[in-house]
Short mmCIF file of C-alpha atoms in Angstrom, two decimals:
data_model
loop_
_atom_site.label_atom_id
_atom_site.label_comp_id
_atom_site.label_asym_id
_atom_site.label_seq_id
_atom_site.Cartn_x
_atom_site.Cartn_y
_atom_site.Cartn_z
CA MET A 27 -11.40 -15.99 -33.40
CA GLU A 28 -9.15 -19.04 -33.62
CA THR A 29 -8.89 -21.03 -30.40
CA ALA A 30 -7.39 -24.49 -30.80
CA LYS A 31 -6.75 -24.89 -27.06
CA ARG A 32 -8.41 -24.37 -23.72
CA ARG A 33 -5.27 -23.23 -21.93
CA PHE A 34 -7.11 -21.63 -19.01
CA GLU A 35 -9.35 -24.48 -17.93
CA GLY A 36 -9.76 -24.25 -14.16
CA LYS A 37 -8.11 -20.81 -14.03
CA VAL A 38 -9.57 -17.57 -12.65
CA ALA A 39 -8.84 -14.31 -14.46
CA ILE A 40 -9.54 -10.66 -13.78
CA VAL A 41 -9.43 -8.02 -16.53
CA THR A 42 -9.94 -4.34 -15.77
CA ALA A 43 -11.74 -1.95 -18.13
CA SER A 44 -13.06 -4.98 -19.95
CA THR A 45 -16.57 -4.25 -21.18
CA GLN A 46 -15.51 -3.05 -24.63
CA GLY A 47 -12.53 -2.69 -26.94
CA ILE A 48 -9.22 -4.37 -26.18
CA GLY A 49 -10.18 -5.25 -22.60
CA PHE A 50 -13.35 -7.08 -23.66
CA SER A 51 -11.54 -8.99 -26.40
CA ILE A 52 -8.84 -10.11 -23.97
CA ALA A 53 -11.47 -11.22 -21.45
CA GLU A 54 -13.43 -13.03 -24.15
CA ARG A 55 -10.34 -14.87 -25.39
CA LEU A 56 -9.39 -16.01 -21.89
CA GLY A 57 -12.97 -17.10 -21.26
CA VAL A 58 -13.35 -19.00 -24.52
CA GLU A 59 -10.14 -20.81 -23.60
CA GLY A 60 -11.68 -21.91 -20.32
CA ALA A 61 -11.05 -19.20 -17.72
CA SER A 62 -13.63 -18.16 -15.16
CA LEU A 63 -13.75 -14.39 -15.54
CA VAL A 64 -14.33 -11.25 -13.58
CA ILE A 65 -14.74 -8.22 -15.81
CA SER A 66 -15.15 -4.62 -14.77
CA SER A 67 -16.11 -1.14 -15.89
CA ARG A 68 -17.18 2.13 -14.31
CA LYS A 69 -20.82 1.73 -15.42
CA GLN A 70 -23.22 -1.00 -14.30
CA LYS A 71 -25.02 -1.01 -17.66
CA ASN A 72 -21.80 -1.73 -19.53
CA VAL A 73 -20.87 -4.47 -17.06
CA ASP A 74 -24.26 -6.17 -17.40
CA GLU A 75 -24.22 -6.06 -21.20
CA ALA A 76 -20.68 -7.45 -21.41
CA VAL A 77 -21.40 -10.28 -18.98
CA GLU A 78 -24.46 -11.21 -21.04
CA LYS A 79 -22.36 -11.35 -24.23
CA LEU A 80 -19.75 -13.53 -22.59
CA ARG A 81 -22.27 -15.93 -21.09
CA SER A 82 -23.96 -16.26 -24.48
CA ARG A 83 -20.66 -17.72 -25.68
CA GLY A 84 -20.59 -20.22 -22.84
CA VAL A 85 -18.05 -18.24 -20.82
CA GLU A 86 -18.22 -18.33 -17.02
CA ALA A 87 -18.23 -14.65 -16.09
CA ILE A 88 -19.35 -12.15 -13.52
CA GLY A 89 -18.98 -8.38 -13.63
CA VAL A 90 -18.11 -5.76 -11.03
CA VAL A 91 -18.41 -1.99 -11.23
CA CYS A 92 -14.90 -0.67 -10.67
CA HIS A 93 -13.28 2.70 -11.08
CA VAL A 94 -9.65 1.64 -10.66
CA SER A 95 -8.67 4.81 -8.80
CA ASN A 96 -11.24 4.03 -6.08
CA ALA A 97 -9.77 1.95 -3.24
CA GLN A 98 -13.07 0.34 -2.23
CA HIS A 99 -13.86 -0.54 -5.85
CA ARG A 100 -10.47 -2.23 -6.21
CA GLN A 101 -11.04 -4.21 -3.04
CA ASN A 102 -14.49 -5.26 -4.22
CA LEU A 103 -13.00 -6.41 -7.51
CA VAL A 104 -10.34 -8.52 -5.83
CA GLU A 105 -12.82 -10.06 -3.41
CA ALA A 106 -15.19 -10.92 -6.25
CA THR A 107 -12.36 -12.56 -8.15
CA VAL A 108 -11.22 -14.60 -5.15
CA ASN A 109 -14.79 -15.79 -4.70
CA VAL A 110 -15.49 -16.53 -8.36
CA GLY A 111 -13.58 -19.80 -8.30
CA ILE A 112 -15.74 -20.99 -5.43
CA LEU A 113 -18.84 -19.76 -7.27
CA PHE A 114 -17.97 -21.91 -10.27
CA GLY A 115 -17.20 -25.03 -8.27
CA GLU A 116 -13.64 -24.76 -6.95
CA LYS A 117 -12.91 -25.61 -3.35
CA TYR A 118 -10.55 -22.70 -2.71
CA GLY A 119 -10.56 -19.21 -4.12
CA GLY A 120 -7.55 -17.70 -5.83
CA ILE A 121 -6.40 -15.68 -8.83
CA ASP A 122 -4.41 -17.02 -11.78
CA VAL A 123 -4.39 -14.13 -14.26
CA ILE A 124 -4.60 -10.36 -13.87
CA VAL A 125 -4.75 -8.08 -16.89
CA SER A 126 -4.48 -4.40 -15.95
CA ASN A 127 -6.01 -2.60 -18.92
CA ALA A 128 -7.63 0.54 -17.50
CA ALA A 129 -6.27 3.83 -18.83
CA ALA A 130 -7.24 7.46 -19.36
CA ASN A 131 -6.12 10.19 -21.73
CA PRO A 132 -8.00 13.33 -20.67
CA THR A 133 -5.88 15.91 -22.50
CA VAL A 134 -4.17 16.78 -25.77
CA ASP A 135 -2.19 19.61 -24.14
CA ASN A 136 1.58 19.82 -24.23
CA ILE A 137 3.16 18.47 -21.06
CA LEU A 138 4.26 21.87 -19.83
CA GLU A 139 0.72 23.19 -20.34
CA THR A 140 -1.03 20.32 -18.56
CA GLU A 141 -2.67 21.32 -15.28
CA GLU A 142 -1.78 19.51 -12.09
CA PRO A 143 -5.17 17.79 -11.57
CA VAL A 144 -4.89 16.31 -15.08
CA LEU A 145 -1.34 15.13 -14.38
CA ASP A 146 -2.62 13.53 -11.18
CA LYS A 147 -5.43 11.75 -13.02
CA LEU A 148 -3.07 10.37 -15.65
CA TRP A 149 -0.71 9.04 -12.99
CA GLU A 150 -3.51 7.71 -10.75
CA ILE A 151 -5.28 5.69 -13.45
CA ASN A 152 -2.50 4.74 -15.84
CA VAL A 153 0.21 3.77 -13.36
CA LYS A 154 -0.67 3.96 -9.66
CA ALA A 155 -3.94 2.02 -9.96
CA SER A 156 -2.11 -1.00 -11.39
CA ILE A 157 0.28 -0.99 -8.44
CA LEU A 158 -2.51 -0.68 -5.88
CA LEU A 159 -4.61 -3.37 -7.55
CA LEU A 160 -1.67 -5.77 -7.43
CA GLN A 161 -1.01 -4.90 -3.79
CA ALA A 162 -4.58 -5.96 -3.02
CA ALA A 163 -4.46 -9.06 -5.22
CA ALA A 164 -0.97 -10.35 -4.43
CA PRO A 165 -1.92 -12.44 -1.37
CA HIS A 166 -4.40 -14.35 -3.53
CA LEU A 167 -2.21 -15.07 -6.56
CA ARG A 168 -1.61 -18.76 -7.10
CA GLN A 169 1.76 -20.25 -7.90
CA GLY A 170 2.33 -20.03 -11.63
CA SER A 171 0.08 -17.00 -11.96
CA SER A 172 0.50 -14.31 -14.59
CA VAL A 173 0.15 -10.52 -14.58
CA ILE A 174 -0.12 -8.51 -17.79
CA LEU A 175 0.11 -4.72 -17.91
CA ILE A 176 -1.23 -2.95 -21.01
CA SER A 177 1.12 -0.20 -22.15
CA SER A 178 1.18 1.37 -25.64
CA ILE A 179 3.44 1.89 -28.63
CA GLY A 180 3.25 5.50 -27.45
CA GLY A 181 5.33 4.48 -24.46
CA TYR A 182 8.33 4.23 -26.76
CA HIS A 183 7.72 7.43 -28.70
CA PRO A 184 5.25 9.72 -26.89
CA GLN A 185 3.41 11.78 -29.49
CA LYS A 186 2.79 15.49 -29.13
CA THR A 187 -1.01 15.26 -28.89
CA MET A 188 -0.85 12.58 -26.19
CA ALA A 189 2.62 13.08 -24.76
CA MET A 190 1.89 12.75 -21.04
CA TYR A 191 -0.27 9.70 -21.72
CA GLY A 192 2.73 8.24 -23.53
CA VAL A 193 5.00 9.01 -20.59
CA THR A 194 2.71 7.10 -18.22
CA LYS A 195 2.84 4.18 -20.63
CA THR A 196 6.64 4.42 -20.62
CA ALA A 197 6.45 4.05 -16.84
CA LEU A 198 4.65 0.73 -17.27
CA LEU A 199 7.63 -0.66 -19.18
CA GLY A 200 9.83 -0.04 -16.13
CA LEU A 201 7.12 -1.20 -13.75
CA THR A 202 6.95 -4.50 -15.62
CA LYS A 203 10.67 -5.09 -15.08
CA ALA A 204 10.50 -4.14 -11.40
CA LEU A 205 7.43 -6.24 -10.62
CA ALA A 206 8.77 -9.24 -12.52
CA SER A 207 11.79 -9.24 -10.24
CA GLU A 208 9.73 -8.67 -7.11
CA MET A 209 7.04 -11.26 -7.84
CA ALA A 210 9.30 -14.03 -9.14
CA PRO A 211 9.38 -16.98 -9.11
CA ASN A 212 5.72 -17.62 -8.31
CA THR A 213 4.19 -14.97 -10.62
CA ARG A 214 5.26 -13.88 -14.08
CA VAL A 215 4.79 -10.23 -15.04
CA ASN A 216 4.76 -9.12 -18.66
CA CYS A 217 3.50 -6.20 -20.70
CA ILE A 218 1.82 -5.62 -24.06
CA ALA A 219 2.38 -2.44 -26.04
CA PRO A 220 -0.48 -2.23 -28.55
CA GLY A 221 -0.26 -0.17 -31.69
CA PHE A 222 -3.24 1.81 -32.92
CA VAL A 223 -6.51 -0.09 -32.65
CA PRO A 224 -9.82 1.45 -33.82
CA THR A 225 -11.62 1.33 -30.48
CA HIS A 226 -13.69 4.04 -28.80
CA PHE A 227 -10.58 5.08 -26.83
CA ALA A 228 -8.70 5.90 -30.05
CA ASP A 229 -11.62 7.34 -32.04
CA PHE A 230 -10.08 10.80 -32.25
CA LEU A 231 -7.25 9.34 -34.32
CA THR A 232 -8.60 6.33 -36.14
CA LYS A 233 -11.82 7.98 -37.39
CA ASN A 234 -9.86 10.79 -39.01
CA GLU A 235 -9.13 9.48 -42.50
CA THR A 236 -5.91 11.46 -42.90
CA ALA A 237 -4.58 10.41 -39.50
CA ARG A 238 -5.65 6.82 -40.10
CA LYS A 239 -3.80 6.69 -43.41
CA VAL A 240 -0.62 8.09 -41.81
CA ILE A 241 -0.82 5.47 -39.06
CA GLU A 242 -1.40 2.63 -41.50
CA GLU A 243 1.55 3.71 -43.61
CA SER A 244 3.77 3.81 -40.51
CA THR A 245 3.24 0.07 -40.00
CA LEU A 246 4.99 -2.66 -41.97
CA LEU A 247 1.69 -4.51 -42.37
CA ASN A 248 -0.18 -1.46 -43.74
CA ARG A 249 -3.14 -1.78 -41.38
CA LEU A 250 -4.39 -0.84 -37.97
CA GLY A 251 -4.40 -3.44 -35.25
CA THR A 252 -7.51 -5.20 -33.99
CA ALA A 253 -8.68 -5.95 -30.49
CA ASN A 254 -8.34 -9.64 -31.33
CA ASP A 255 -4.67 -9.11 -32.20
CA MET A 256 -4.15 -7.89 -28.65
CA ALA A 257 -6.26 -10.69 -27.19
CA GLY A 258 -4.12 -13.33 -28.89
CA ALA A 259 -0.95 -11.77 -27.50
CA ALA A 260 -2.41 -11.54 -24.00
CA ALA A 261 -3.62 -15.14 -24.05
CA PHE A 262 -0.15 -16.30 -25.06
CA LEU A 263 1.63 -14.33 -22.34
CA ALA A 264 -0.86 -15.43 -19.67
CA SER A 265 -0.64 -19.09 -20.63
CA ASN A 266 1.87 -21.81 -19.87
CA ASP A 267 3.07 -21.47 -23.46
CA ALA A 268 4.94 -18.43 -22.11
CA SER A 269 6.05 -20.11 -18.89
CA TYR A 270 9.68 -19.00 -19.36
CA ILE A 271 8.87 -15.39 -20.21
CA THR A 272 8.75 -12.69 -17.56
CA GLY A 273 9.72 -9.03 -17.35
CA GLU A 274 9.19 -8.54 -21.07
CA THR A 275 7.12 -6.18 -23.21
CA LEU A 276 5.56 -7.59 -26.36
CA VAL A 277 5.00 -4.87 -28.95
CA VAL A 278 1.91 -5.68 -31.03
CA ALA A 279 1.94 -2.81 -33.48
CA GLY A 280 2.30 -4.17 -36.99
CA GLY A 281 6.00 -3.35 -37.13
CA MET A 282 5.77 0.27 -36.00
CA PRO A 283 9.15 1.49 -34.71
CA SER A 284 9.74 0.72 -31.06
CA ARG A 285 13.29 -0.47 -30.42
CA LEU A 286 16.07 -2.59 -31.89
#
């Protein structure tokens, strides 16, 4: 990991679903660049292990168990993040960066064959939870703060085996625009649309050699993405290097088709 700067010195960041994969890499990058972190996951064991890894790298981090569709868990996460600045020596608590990364894809059914409880779960976790988390966190966001939503290349072209998932990710593109307008000028809101990254979440595609080869050949760079690719993009958007960027989606997909 290349980190020439410490752009988040004195900043407090919260990253959801951040004990492995893209979420962990984003959290790690922010922490290595100086942020005090709150990470989260649904399982205490995963939280504890991730915090230990981060602290071994000299990162100031605490972890909170959080299922993002649970109102009390969201509140606990926000409260922990507000308090983390005080814990690490700041006089007043506040939040500088929020990365909403949690997502679910519980089905490969066609949209018209997807049962209502599954549709509800997709909406609850992939879209609604980000809104509710920001509702809880908004009073604590400092001036100059940054919010990043994690969408997907699938938001531009929902694929048959994960079509409804893709539709929820499309919704995040619009949500980014709406929130950027609503939260300006004090908070910037941007979005990242990752391509295919070989994480546990995408195992069903990236571990299939045929599917992997098709995906690689659909990129201009002839490779899958990495979690660190996404972390670099997130660190840029969250930092003052992107201080005049808001309401935008950065596609990090190796040149896969998205838009003109």
